[in-house]
Amino acid sequence: MLKLRWGSATDVGRVRQVNEDSLFCSDVLFAVADGMGGHAAGELASELATRAMAEYGESGPLDVDGLVAAIQHANDVIVQTGRQQPAYFGLGTTLTGVAVVNVAGAEHWAVFNVGDSRVYRYAEDRLSQLSVDHSAVQELIDAGVLDEAGARHHPQRNVVTRSLGTLPAPQADVEVYQPVVGERLLICSDGLTNELLDAEIGQVLQVEAEPERAAAELVRRANQSGGRDNTTVVVIELVGLD
Ligand code: MN
């Protein structure tokens, strides 16, 4: 079994009226969702997504197929809700996180992503992004016509190219990693990454060893830097292997 400790924080920020982010944490599943759509649709979509994943998370460690099925199920729930309640038409959400999955008899991380929330790994004083954004600016970066600095101010920086709540169902990225004792994984909504550079996120993780304190400090800094969006952060530490 992976011995984990984790902490989380979420905040509405300094500009928005409503926090449309949702999060879920259990022993085997950690997820962040950043909802979109007017008339409370975003709030509902992100909550539906994390709730659908929570059902999966309660049943204990599964495999990659089970994880993909859970994400598919979350999409179905959101699509159905949008159909049944016209007021919520257009509701959608990102869904990003980490699951503990069984691969060949051993527990591994499965990093999953739909949209532009992110998963990072922090180990040996180095922060690296594990997930790849599904966003218009990421496509421009991949095409070599935009760099990271330009992406931060690009007018299309909030346009996601994949989200839950669409048909056909979006393909989720799922990558499996071998767990390494002492590493920390960070899951966050774009409210964090639009306010803080990776270097500052890394600095906070270096100084704040305790996950709950690191999460709270990251959200505090996002607000200090402007808090233009809702910010959600989950920090997971692999303490040991039993
Ligand atoms: Mn956001």
PDB file of C-alpha atoms and ligand atoms in Angstrom:
ATOM      1  CA  MET A   1       0.000   0.000   0.000  1.00  0.00           C
ATOM      2  CA  LEU A   2       1.105   3.521  -0.699  1.00  0.00           C
ATOM      3  CA  LYS A   3       1.355   5.520   2.515  1.00  0.00           C
ATOM      4  CA  LEU A   4       0.166   8.995   1.666  1.00  0.00           C
ATOM      5  CA  ARG A   5      -0.535  12.257   3.353  1.00  0.00           C
ATOM      6  CA  TRP A   6      -2.248  15.100   1.599  1.00  0.00           C
ATOM      7  CA  GLY A   7      -3.736  18.533   1.989  1.00  0.00           C
ATOM      8  CA  SER A   8      -5.992  20.743  -0.099  1.00  0.00           C
ATOM      9  CA  ALA A   9      -7.262  24.292  -0.368  1.00  0.00           C
ATOM     10  CA  THR A  10      -9.782  26.043  -2.592  1.00  0.00           C
ATOM     11  CA  ASP A  11     -10.828  29.671  -2.761  1.00  0.00           C
ATOM     12  CA  VAL A  12     -13.159  31.847  -4.829  1.00  0.00           C
ATOM     13  CA  GLY A  13     -10.407  34.432  -5.399  1.00  0.00           C
ATOM     14  CA  ARG A  14     -10.692  38.201  -5.397  1.00  0.00           C
ATOM     15  CA  VAL A  15     -12.769  38.846  -8.535  1.00  0.00           C
ATOM     16  CA  ARG A  16     -15.299  36.065  -9.071  1.00  0.00           C
ATOM     17  CA  GLN A  17     -18.565  35.791  -7.162  1.00  0.00           C
ATOM     18  CA  VAL A  18     -18.778  31.994  -7.143  1.00  0.00           C
ATOM     19  CA  ASN A  19     -16.251  29.214  -6.744  1.00  0.00           C
ATOM     20  CA  GLU A  20     -16.854  26.931  -9.734  1.00  0.00           C
ATOM     21  CA  ASP A  21     -13.951  24.634  -8.827  1.00  0.00           C
ATOM     22  CA  SER A  22     -14.531  21.343  -6.986  1.00  0.00           C
ATOM     23  CA  LEU A  23     -12.160  18.824  -5.492  1.00  0.00           C
ATOM     24  CA  PHE A  24     -12.198  15.314  -4.092  1.00  0.00           C
ATOM     25  CA  CYS A  25      -9.571  13.472  -2.051  1.00  0.00           C
ATOM     26  CA  SER A  26      -9.523   9.893  -0.753  1.00  0.00           C
ATOM     27  CA  ASP A  27      -6.837   7.256  -0.131  1.00  0.00           C
ATOM     28  CA  VAL A  28      -6.901   6.194  -3.773  1.00  0.00           C
ATOM     29  CA  LEU A  29      -8.232   9.130  -5.747  1.00  0.00           C
ATOM     30  CA  PHE A  30      -7.519  12.852  -5.948  1.00  0.00           C
ATOM     31  CA  ALA A  31      -9.364  15.054  -8.403  1.00  0.00           C
ATOM     32  CA  VAL A  32      -9.786  18.742  -9.255  1.00  0.00           C
ATOM     33  CA  ALA A  33     -12.531  20.026 -11.577  1.00  0.00           C
ATOM     34  CA  ASP A  34     -12.886  23.578 -12.926  1.00  0.00           C
ATOM     35  CA  GLY A  35     -16.421  24.179 -14.135  1.00  0.00           C
ATOM     36  CA  MET A  36     -17.593  26.384 -16.977  1.00  0.00           C
ATOM     37  CA  GLY A  37     -20.911  27.673 -18.308  1.00  0.00           C
ATOM     38  CA  GLY A  38     -23.302  30.399 -17.153  1.00  0.00           C
ATOM     39  CA  HIS A  39     -26.186  30.332 -14.667  1.00  0.00           C
ATOM     40  CA  ALA A  40     -24.466  28.203 -12.008  1.00  0.00           C
ATOM     41  CA  ALA A  41     -23.746  25.554 -14.662  1.00  0.00           C
ATOM     42  CA  GLY A  42     -20.013  25.587 -13.986  1.00  0.00           C
ATOM     43  CA  GLU A  43     -20.466  25.083 -10.282  1.00  0.00           C
ATOM     44  CA  LEU A  44     -22.802  22.168 -10.919  1.00  0.00           C
ATOM     45  CA  ALA A  45     -20.655  20.548 -13.617  1.00  0.00           C
ATOM     46  CA  SER A  46     -17.499  20.477 -11.497  1.00  0.00           C
ATOM     47  CA  GLU A  47     -19.436  19.116  -8.536  1.00  0.00           C
ATOM     48  CA  LEU A  48     -21.059  16.390 -10.667  1.00  0.00           C
ATOM     49  CA  ALA A  49     -17.642  15.403 -11.998  1.00  0.00           C
ATOM     50  CA  THR A  50     -15.953  15.104  -8.602  1.00  0.00           C
ATOM     51  CA  ARG A  51     -19.001  13.318  -7.141  1.00  0.00           C
ATOM     52  CA  ALA A  52     -18.995  10.771  -9.975  1.00  0.00           C
ATOM     53  CA  MET A  53     -15.284  10.184  -9.420  1.00  0.00           C
ATOM     54  CA  ALA A  54     -15.844   9.877  -5.654  1.00  0.00           C
ATOM     55  CA  GLU A  55     -18.135   6.890  -6.249  1.00  0.00           C
ATOM     56  CA  TYR A  56     -15.254   5.244  -8.038  1.00  0.00           C
ATOM     57  CA  GLY A  57     -12.818   6.317  -5.329  1.00  0.00           C
ATOM     58  CA  GLU A  58     -14.882   4.674  -2.611  1.00  0.00           C
ATOM     59  CA  SER A  59     -14.586   1.219  -4.128  1.00  0.00           C
ATOM     60  CA  GLY A  60     -10.818   1.058  -3.494  1.00  0.00           C
ATOM     61  CA  PRO A  61      -7.870   0.858  -5.871  1.00  0.00           C
ATOM     62  CA  LEU A  62      -8.829  -0.203  -9.382  1.00  0.00           C
ATOM     63  CA  ASP A  63      -7.012  -0.426 -12.657  1.00  0.00           C
ATOM     64  CA  VAL A  64      -6.553   1.958 -15.565  1.00  0.00           C
ATOM     65  CA  ASP A  65      -9.655   0.624 -17.341  1.00  0.00           C
ATOM     66  CA  GLY A  66     -11.736   1.341 -14.240  1.00  0.00           C
ATOM     67  CA  LEU A  67     -10.370   4.857 -14.093  1.00  0.00           C
ATOM     68  CA  VAL A  68     -11.201   5.510 -17.750  1.00  0.00           C
ATOM     69  CA  ALA A  69     -14.704   4.120 -17.166  1.00  0.00           C
ATOM     70  CA  ALA A  70     -15.167   6.446 -14.186  1.00  0.00           C
ATOM     71  CA  ILE A  71     -14.205   9.494 -16.276  1.00  0.00           C
ATOM     72  CA  GLN A  72     -16.589   8.320 -19.007  1.00  0.00           C
ATOM     73  CA  HIS A  73     -19.328   7.955 -16.387  1.00  0.00           C
ATOM     74  CA  ALA A  74     -18.672  11.474 -15.104  1.00  0.00           C
ATOM     75  CA  ASN A  75     -19.063  12.765 -18.671  1.00  0.00           C
ATOM     76  CA  ASP A  76     -22.347  10.887 -19.101  1.00  0.00           C
ATOM     77  CA  VAL A  77     -23.772  12.353 -15.888  1.00  0.00           C
ATOM     78  CA  ILE A  78     -22.936  15.902 -16.999  1.00  0.00           C
ATOM     79  CA  VAL A  79     -24.318  15.413 -20.526  1.00  0.00           C
ATOM     80  CA  GLN A  80     -27.563  13.962 -19.102  1.00  0.00           C
ATOM     81  CA  THR A  81     -27.946  16.840 -16.645  1.00  0.00           C
ATOM     82  CA  GLY A  82     -27.477  19.385 -19.421  1.00  0.00           C
ATOM     83  CA  ARG A  83     -30.195  17.679 -21.455  1.00  0.00           C
ATOM     84  CA  GLN A  84     -32.689  17.437 -18.612  1.00  0.00           C
ATOM     85  CA  GLN A  85     -32.244  20.989 -17.355  1.00  0.00           C
ATOM     86  CA  PRO A  86     -32.170  23.544 -20.180  1.00  0.00           C
ATOM     87  CA  ALA A  87     -31.056  26.254 -17.725  1.00  0.00           C
ATOM     88  CA  TYR A  88     -27.785  24.387 -17.444  1.00  0.00           C
ATOM     89  CA  PHE A  89     -27.226  24.044 -21.178  1.00  0.00           C
ATOM     90  CA  GLY A  90     -23.558  24.208 -22.041  1.00  0.00           C
ATOM     91  CA  LEU A  91     -22.302  23.085 -18.687  1.00  0.00           C
ATOM     92  CA  GLY A  92     -18.844  21.597 -18.747  1.00  0.00           C
ATOM     93  CA  THR A  93     -15.784  21.086 -16.633  1.00  0.00           C
ATOM     94  CA  THR A  94     -12.160  20.125 -16.628  1.00  0.00           C
ATOM     95  CA  LEU A  95     -11.267  16.979 -14.682  1.00  0.00           C
ATOM     96  CA  THR A  96      -7.709  16.339 -13.625  1.00  0.00           C
ATOM     97  CA  GLY A  97      -6.084  14.248 -10.949  1.00  0.00           C
ATOM     98  CA  VAL A  98      -4.236  11.243  -9.690  1.00  0.00           C
ATOM     99  CA  ALA A  99      -5.513   7.750  -8.930  1.00  0.00           C
ATOM    100  CA  VAL A 100      -3.738   4.862  -7.225  1.00  0.00           C
ATOM    101  CA  VAL A 101      -4.114   1.984  -9.674  1.00  0.00           C
ATOM    102  CA  ASN A 102      -3.048  -1.625  -9.742  1.00  0.00           C
ATOM    103  CA  VAL A 103      -0.708  -2.429 -12.609  1.00  0.00           C
ATOM    104  CA  ALA A 104       0.730  -5.963 -12.776  1.00  0.00           C
ATOM    105  CA  GLY A 105       0.065  -6.508  -9.073  1.00  0.00           C
ATOM    106  CA  ALA A 106       1.729  -3.328  -7.864  1.00  0.00           C
ATOM    107  CA  GLU A 107       0.329   0.075  -7.010  1.00  0.00           C
ATOM    108  CA  HIS A 108       1.139   2.902  -9.362  1.00  0.00           C
ATOM    109  CA  TRP A 109       0.042   6.473  -9.931  1.00  0.00           C
ATOM    110  CA  ALA A 110      -2.306   7.105 -12.823  1.00  0.00           C
ATOM    111  CA  VAL A 111      -2.295  10.784 -13.785  1.00  0.00           C
ATOM    112  CA  PHE A 112      -5.438  11.705 -15.708  1.00  0.00           C
ATOM    113  CA  ASN A 113      -6.480  14.875 -17.461  1.00  0.00           C
ATOM    114  CA  VAL A 114      -9.253  16.429 -19.505  1.00  0.00           C
ATOM    115  CA  GLY A 115      -8.848  20.199 -19.965  1.00  0.00           C
ATOM    116  CA  ASP A 116      -6.378  22.711 -18.552  1.00  0.00           C
ATOM    117  CA  SER A 117      -6.162  21.933 -14.865  1.00  0.00           C
ATOM    118  CA  ARG A 118      -2.756  20.398 -14.153  1.00  0.00           C
ATOM    119  CA  VAL A 119      -0.747  17.756 -12.331  1.00  0.00           C
ATOM    120  CA  TYR A 120       2.856  18.469 -11.355  1.00  0.00           C
ATOM    121  CA  ARG A 121       5.502  16.330  -9.682  1.00  0.00           C
ATOM    122  CA  TYR A 122       7.899  17.792  -7.157  1.00  0.00           C
ATOM    123  CA  ALA A 123      10.950  15.699  -6.267  1.00  0.00           C
ATOM    124  CA  GLU A 124      14.617  16.418  -5.579  1.00  0.00           C
ATOM    125  CA  ASP A 125      13.876  20.152  -5.530  1.00  0.00           C
ATOM    126  CA  ARG A 126      12.508  20.044  -9.057  1.00  0.00           C
ATOM    127  CA  LEU A 127       9.007  20.785 -10.313  1.00  0.00           C
ATOM    128  CA  SER A 128       7.873  19.135 -13.535  1.00  0.00           C
ATOM    129  CA  GLN A 129       4.496  19.246 -15.228  1.00  0.00           C
ATOM    130  CA  LEU A 130       3.097  15.747 -15.834  1.00  0.00           C
ATOM    131  CA  SER A 131      -0.189  16.584 -17.550  1.00  0.00           C
ATOM    132  CA  VAL A 132      -0.468  18.303 -20.927  1.00  0.00           C
ATOM    133  CA  ASP A 133      -3.096  21.045 -21.223  1.00  0.00           C
ATOM    134  CA  HIS A 134      -5.952  20.597 -23.668  1.00  0.00           C
ATOM    135  CA  SER A 135      -6.074  24.245 -24.613  1.00  0.00           C
ATOM    136  CA  ALA A 136      -5.866  26.544 -27.618  1.00  0.00           C
ATOM    137  CA  VAL A 137      -2.579  28.036 -26.404  1.00  0.00           C
ATOM    138  CA  GLN A 138      -1.041  24.581 -25.856  1.00  0.00           C
ATOM    139  CA  GLU A 139      -1.838  23.780 -29.501  1.00  0.00           C
ATOM    140  CA  LEU A 140      -0.061  26.983 -30.546  1.00  0.00           C
ATOM    141  CA  ILE A 141       2.915  26.069 -28.341  1.00  0.00           C
ATOM    142  CA  ASP A 142       3.014  22.584 -29.890  1.00  0.00           C
ATOM    143  CA  ALA A 143       2.923  24.153 -33.345  1.00  0.00           C
ATOM    144  CA  GLY A 144       5.937  26.288 -32.403  1.00  0.00           C
ATOM    145  CA  VAL A 145       4.219  29.636 -32.909  1.00  0.00           C
ATOM    146  CA  LEU A 146       3.886  30.597 -29.225  1.00  0.00           C
ATOM    147  CA  ASP A 147       6.126  30.250 -26.165  1.00  0.00           C
ATOM    148  CA  GLU A 148       5.186  29.817 -22.488  1.00  0.00           C
ATOM    149  CA  ALA A 149       5.615  33.520 -21.756  1.00  0.00           C
ATOM    150  CA  GLY A 150       3.400  34.547 -24.677  1.00  0.00           C
ATOM    151  CA  ALA A 151       0.785  31.991 -23.649  1.00  0.00           C
ATOM    152  CA  ARG A 152       0.267  33.750 -20.311  1.00  0.00           C
ATOM    153  CA  HIS A 153      -1.111  36.859 -21.999  1.00  0.00           C
ATOM    154  CA  HIS A 154      -2.678  35.344 -25.108  1.00  0.00           C
ATOM    155  CA  PRO A 155      -6.327  36.385 -25.639  1.00  0.00           C
ATOM    156  CA  GLN A 156      -7.319  32.708 -26.060  1.00  0.00           C
ATOM    157  CA  ARG A 157      -5.568  31.530 -22.883  1.00  0.00           C
ATOM    158  CA  ASN A 158      -8.873  30.421 -21.323  1.00  0.00           C
ATOM    159  CA  VAL A 159     -10.058  28.356 -24.287  1.00  0.00           C
ATOM    160  CA  VAL A 160     -10.006  24.625 -23.508  1.00  0.00           C
ATOM    161  CA  THR A 161     -10.106  22.144 -26.379  1.00  0.00           C
ATOM    162  CA  ARG A 162     -11.359  19.199 -24.317  1.00  0.00           C
ATOM    163  CA  SER A 163     -13.800  19.171 -21.411  1.00  0.00           C
ATOM    164  CA  LEU A 164     -16.346  16.912 -19.762  1.00  0.00           C
ATOM    165  CA  GLY A 165     -19.959  17.472 -20.776  1.00  0.00           C
ATOM    166  CA  THR A 166     -19.496  16.901 -24.494  1.00  0.00           C
ATOM    167  CA  LEU A 167     -20.488  14.263 -27.040  1.00  0.00           C
ATOM    168  CA  PRO A 168     -18.701  12.337 -28.333  1.00  0.00           C
ATOM    169  CA  ALA A 169     -17.078  11.880 -24.943  1.00  0.00           C
ATOM    170  CA  PRO A 170     -13.652  13.511 -24.691  1.00  0.00           C
ATOM    171  CA  GLN A 171     -10.628  11.280 -24.611  1.00  0.00           C
ATOM    172  CA  ALA A 172      -8.899  11.518 -21.234  1.00  0.00           C
ATOM    173  CA  ASP A 173      -5.113  11.441 -21.070  1.00  0.00           C
ATOM    174  CA  VAL A 174      -4.000   8.727 -18.639  1.00  0.00           C
ATOM    175  CA  GLU A 175      -0.319   8.138 -17.838  1.00  0.00           C
ATOM    176  CA  VAL A 176       0.981   5.568 -15.369  1.00  0.00           C
ATOM    177  CA  TYR A 177       4.000   6.338 -13.152  1.00  0.00           C
ATOM    178  CA  GLN A 178       6.046   4.313 -10.712  1.00  0.00           C
ATOM    179  CA  PRO A 179       5.667   5.797  -7.207  1.00  0.00           C
ATOM    180  CA  VAL A 180       8.872   7.163  -5.638  1.00  0.00           C
ATOM    181  CA  VAL A 181       9.000   7.644  -1.865  1.00  0.00           C
ATOM    182  CA  GLY A 182       9.312  11.300  -0.876  1.00  0.00           C
ATOM    183  CA  GLU A 183       7.866  12.739  -4.077  1.00  0.00           C
ATOM    184  CA  ARG A 184       4.917  15.099  -3.981  1.00  0.00           C
ATOM    185  CA  LEU A 185       2.204  15.482  -6.593  1.00  0.00           C
ATOM    186  CA  LEU A 186       0.359  18.746  -7.040  1.00  0.00           C
ATOM    187  CA  ILE A 187      -3.054  19.021  -8.690  1.00  0.00           C
ATOM    188  CA  CYS A 188      -4.360  22.509  -9.414  1.00  0.00           C
ATOM    189  CA  SER A 189      -6.864  24.517 -11.381  1.00  0.00           C
ATOM    190  CA  ASP A 190      -5.661  27.232 -13.785  1.00  0.00           C
ATOM    191  CA  GLY A 191      -6.380  29.852 -11.127  1.00  0.00           C
ATOM    192  CA  LEU A 192      -3.008  28.872  -9.668  1.00  0.00           C
ATOM    193  CA  THR A 193      -0.983  28.554 -12.857  1.00  0.00           C
ATOM    194  CA  ASN A 194      -2.316  31.789 -14.376  1.00  0.00           C
ATOM    195  CA  GLU A 195      -1.144  33.695 -11.289  1.00  0.00           C
ATOM    196  CA  LEU A 196       2.119  31.954 -10.350  1.00  0.00           C
ATOM    197  CA  LEU A 197       5.080  30.886 -12.448  1.00  0.00           C
ATOM    198  CA  ASP A 198       6.274  27.295 -12.056  1.00  0.00           C
ATOM    199  CA  ALA A 199       9.391  28.590 -10.287  1.00  0.00           C
ATOM    200  CA  GLU A 200       7.307  30.167  -7.522  1.00  0.00           C
ATOM    201  CA  ILE A 201       5.167  27.035  -7.151  1.00  0.00           C
ATOM    202  CA  GLY A 202       8.385  25.042  -6.755  1.00  0.00           C
ATOM    203  CA  GLN A 203       9.709  27.475  -4.140  1.00  0.00           C
ATOM    204  CA  VAL A 204       6.576  27.104  -2.026  1.00  0.00           C
ATOM    205  CA  LEU A 205       6.818  23.308  -2.164  1.00  0.00           C
ATOM    206  CA  GLN A 206      10.468  23.537  -1.150  1.00  0.00           C
ATOM    207  CA  VAL A 207       9.714  25.682   1.901  1.00  0.00           C
ATOM    208  CA  GLU A 208       6.399  24.146   2.985  1.00  0.00           C
ATOM    209  CA  ALA A 209       6.958  20.441   3.589  1.00  0.00           C
ATOM    210  CA  GLU A 210       3.541  19.833   5.097  1.00  0.00           C
ATOM    211  CA  PRO A 211       0.925  19.246   2.319  1.00  0.00           C
ATOM    212  CA  GLU A 212      -1.926  21.148   3.987  1.00  0.00           C
ATOM    213  CA  ARG A 213       0.288  24.177   4.588  1.00  0.00           C
ATOM    214  CA  ALA A 214       1.731  24.054   1.072  1.00  0.00           C
ATOM    215  CA  ALA A 215      -1.766  23.979  -0.455  1.00  0.00           C
ATOM    216  CA  ALA A 216      -2.942  26.890   1.693  1.00  0.00           C
ATOM    217  CA  GLU A 217       0.169  28.946   0.914  1.00  0.00           C
ATOM    218  CA  LEU A 218      -0.196  28.393  -2.842  1.00  0.00           C
ATOM    219  CA  VAL A 219      -3.807  29.582  -2.764  1.00  0.00           C
ATOM    220  CA  ARG A 220      -2.816  32.565  -0.624  1.00  0.00           C
ATOM    221  CA  ARG A 221      -0.158  33.561  -3.162  1.00  0.00           C
ATOM    222  CA  ALA A 222      -2.559  33.185  -6.108  1.00  0.00           C
ATOM    223  CA  ASN A 223      -4.877  35.630  -4.370  1.00  0.00           C
ATOM    224  CA  GLN A 224      -2.020  37.952  -3.519  1.00  0.00           C
ATOM    225  CA  SER A 225      -1.002  37.982  -7.178  1.00  0.00           C
ATOM    226  CA  GLY A 226      -4.497  39.052  -8.255  1.00  0.00           C
ATOM    227  CA  GLY A 227      -6.862  36.164  -7.540  1.00  0.00           C
ATOM    228  CA  ARG A 228      -8.567  36.681 -10.913  1.00  0.00           C
ATOM    229  CA  ASP A 229     -10.002  33.152 -10.912  1.00  0.00           C
ATOM    230  CA  ASN A 230     -11.002  30.463  -8.461  1.00  0.00           C
ATOM    231  CA  THR A 231      -7.954  28.576  -7.224  1.00  0.00           C
ATOM    232  CA  THR A 232      -7.848  24.952  -6.095  1.00  0.00           C
ATOM    233  CA  VAL A 233      -4.776  23.024  -4.985  1.00  0.00           C
ATOM    234  CA  VAL A 234      -4.234  19.450  -3.795  1.00  0.00           C
ATOM    235  CA  VAL A 235      -0.800  18.346  -2.558  1.00  0.00           C
ATOM    236  CA  ILE A 236      -0.089  14.623  -2.077  1.00  0.00           C
ATOM    237  CA  GLU A 237       3.077  13.242  -0.532  1.00  0.00           C
ATOM    238  CA  LEU A 238       4.202   9.641  -0.821  1.00  0.00           C
ATOM    239  CA  VAL A 239       5.470   9.031   2.700  1.00  0.00           C
ATOM    240  CA  GLY A 240       6.358   5.361   2.278  1.00  0.00           C
ATOM    241  CA  LEU A 241       5.537   1.956   0.829  1.00  0.00           C
ATOM    242  CA  ASP A 242       4.104  -0.708   3.168  1.00  0.00           C
TER     243      ASP A 242
HETATM  244 MN    MN B   1     -10.281  28.339 -13.744  1.00  0.00          MN
END
